[in-house]
PDB file of C-alpha atoms in Angstrom:
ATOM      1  CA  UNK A  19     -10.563   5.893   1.515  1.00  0.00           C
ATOM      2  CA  UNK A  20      -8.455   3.791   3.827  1.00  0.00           C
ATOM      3  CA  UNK A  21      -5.664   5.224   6.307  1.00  0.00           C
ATOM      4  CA  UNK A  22      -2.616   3.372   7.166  1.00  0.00           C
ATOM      5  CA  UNK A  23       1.051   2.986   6.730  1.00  0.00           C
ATOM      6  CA  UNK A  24       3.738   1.259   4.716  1.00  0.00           C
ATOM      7  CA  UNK A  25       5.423  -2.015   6.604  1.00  0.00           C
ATOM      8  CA  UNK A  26       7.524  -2.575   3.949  1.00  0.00           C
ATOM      9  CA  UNK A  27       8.119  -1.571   0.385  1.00  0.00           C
ATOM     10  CA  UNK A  28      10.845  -2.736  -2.086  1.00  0.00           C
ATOM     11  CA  UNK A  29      11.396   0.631  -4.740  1.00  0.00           C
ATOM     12  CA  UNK A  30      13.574  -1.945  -7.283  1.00  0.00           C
ATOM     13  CA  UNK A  31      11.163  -4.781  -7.758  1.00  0.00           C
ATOM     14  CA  UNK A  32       8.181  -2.406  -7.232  1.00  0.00           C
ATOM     15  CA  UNK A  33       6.040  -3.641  -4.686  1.00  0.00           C
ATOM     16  CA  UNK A  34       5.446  -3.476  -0.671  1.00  0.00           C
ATOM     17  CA  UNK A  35       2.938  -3.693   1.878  1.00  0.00           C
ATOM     18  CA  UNK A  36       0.698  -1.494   3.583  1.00  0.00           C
ATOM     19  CA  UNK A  37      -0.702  -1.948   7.214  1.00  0.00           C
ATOM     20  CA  UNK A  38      -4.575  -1.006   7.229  1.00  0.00           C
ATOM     21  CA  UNK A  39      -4.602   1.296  10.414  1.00  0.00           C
ATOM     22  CA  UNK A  40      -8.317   0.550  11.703  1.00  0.00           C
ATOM     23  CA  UNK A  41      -8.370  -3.389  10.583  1.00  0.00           C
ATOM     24  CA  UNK A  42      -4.352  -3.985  11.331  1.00  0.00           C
ATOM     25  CA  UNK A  43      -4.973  -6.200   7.726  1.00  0.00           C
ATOM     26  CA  UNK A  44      -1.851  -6.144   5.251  1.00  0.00           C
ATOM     27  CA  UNK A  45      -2.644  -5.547   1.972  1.00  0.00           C
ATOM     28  CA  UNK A  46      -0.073  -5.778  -1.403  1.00  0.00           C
ATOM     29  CA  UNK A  47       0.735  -2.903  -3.671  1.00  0.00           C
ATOM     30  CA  UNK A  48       2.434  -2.764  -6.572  1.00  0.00           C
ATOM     31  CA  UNK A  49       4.387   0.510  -8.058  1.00  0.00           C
ATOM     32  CA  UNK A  50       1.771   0.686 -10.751  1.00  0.00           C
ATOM     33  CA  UNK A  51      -1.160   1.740  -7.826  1.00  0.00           C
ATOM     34  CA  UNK A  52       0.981   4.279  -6.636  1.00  0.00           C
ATOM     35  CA  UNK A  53      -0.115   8.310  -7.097  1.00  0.00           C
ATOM     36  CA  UNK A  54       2.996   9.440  -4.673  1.00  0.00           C
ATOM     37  CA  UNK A  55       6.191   7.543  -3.756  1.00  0.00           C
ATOM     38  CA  UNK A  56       6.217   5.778  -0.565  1.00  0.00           C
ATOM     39  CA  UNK A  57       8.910   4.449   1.520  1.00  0.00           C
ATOM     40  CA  UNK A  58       8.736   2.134   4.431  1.00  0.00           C
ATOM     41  CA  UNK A  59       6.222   4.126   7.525  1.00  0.00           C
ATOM     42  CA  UNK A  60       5.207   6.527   5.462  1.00  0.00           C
ATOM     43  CA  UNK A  61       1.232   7.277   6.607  1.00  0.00           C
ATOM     44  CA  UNK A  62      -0.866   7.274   3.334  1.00  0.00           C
ATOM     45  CA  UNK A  63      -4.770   6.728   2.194  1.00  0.00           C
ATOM     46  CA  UNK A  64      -5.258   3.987  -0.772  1.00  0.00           C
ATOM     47  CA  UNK A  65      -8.557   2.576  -1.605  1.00  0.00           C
ATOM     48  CA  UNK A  66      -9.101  -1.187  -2.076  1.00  0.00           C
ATOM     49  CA  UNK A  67      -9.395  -3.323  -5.608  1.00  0.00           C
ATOM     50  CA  UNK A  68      -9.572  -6.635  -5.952  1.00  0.00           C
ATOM     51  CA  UNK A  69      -6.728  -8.471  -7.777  1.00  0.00           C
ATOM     52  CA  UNK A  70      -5.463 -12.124  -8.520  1.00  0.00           C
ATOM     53  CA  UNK A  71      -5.038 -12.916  -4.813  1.00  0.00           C
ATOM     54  CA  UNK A  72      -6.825 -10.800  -3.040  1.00  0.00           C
ATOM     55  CA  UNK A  73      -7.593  -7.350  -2.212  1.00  0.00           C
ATOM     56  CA  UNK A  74      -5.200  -4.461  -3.615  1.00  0.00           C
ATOM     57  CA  UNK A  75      -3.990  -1.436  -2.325  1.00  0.00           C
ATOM     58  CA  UNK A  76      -4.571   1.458  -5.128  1.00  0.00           C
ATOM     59  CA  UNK A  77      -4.555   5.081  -5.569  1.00  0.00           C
ATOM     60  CA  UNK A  78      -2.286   5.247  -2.789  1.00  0.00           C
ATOM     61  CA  UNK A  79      -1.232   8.845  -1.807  1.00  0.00           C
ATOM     62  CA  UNK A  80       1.360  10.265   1.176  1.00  0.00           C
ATOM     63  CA  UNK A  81      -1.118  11.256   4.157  1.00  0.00           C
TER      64      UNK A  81
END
């Protein structure tokens, strides 16, 4: 499980970015990978999945 917060994350087209808080790495997330909703610095924990173009935030939760 992976700690670190939301840069950005747009509610109406469903998808954002989260800022990995030990690597500083960005990684996507779409509304479908979501467990709790998130706005833009919210802390959370997601695990990784790979997907079309990379690595995939998932199972993200509110820390």
């Amino acid at each position: 499980m992976n700690k670190g917060t939301v840069k950005f994350f747009n509610e109406t087209k469903g998808f954002g970015f989260i800022k990995d808080n030990e690597s500083s790495k960005e990684y996507f997330v779409h509304s479908t990978g979501l467990k709790d909703n998130i706005r833009e610095d919210d802390e959370v924990t997601f695990d990784l999945e790979e997907g079309k173009k990379g690595l995939n935030a998932v199972n993200v939760k509110l820390a």
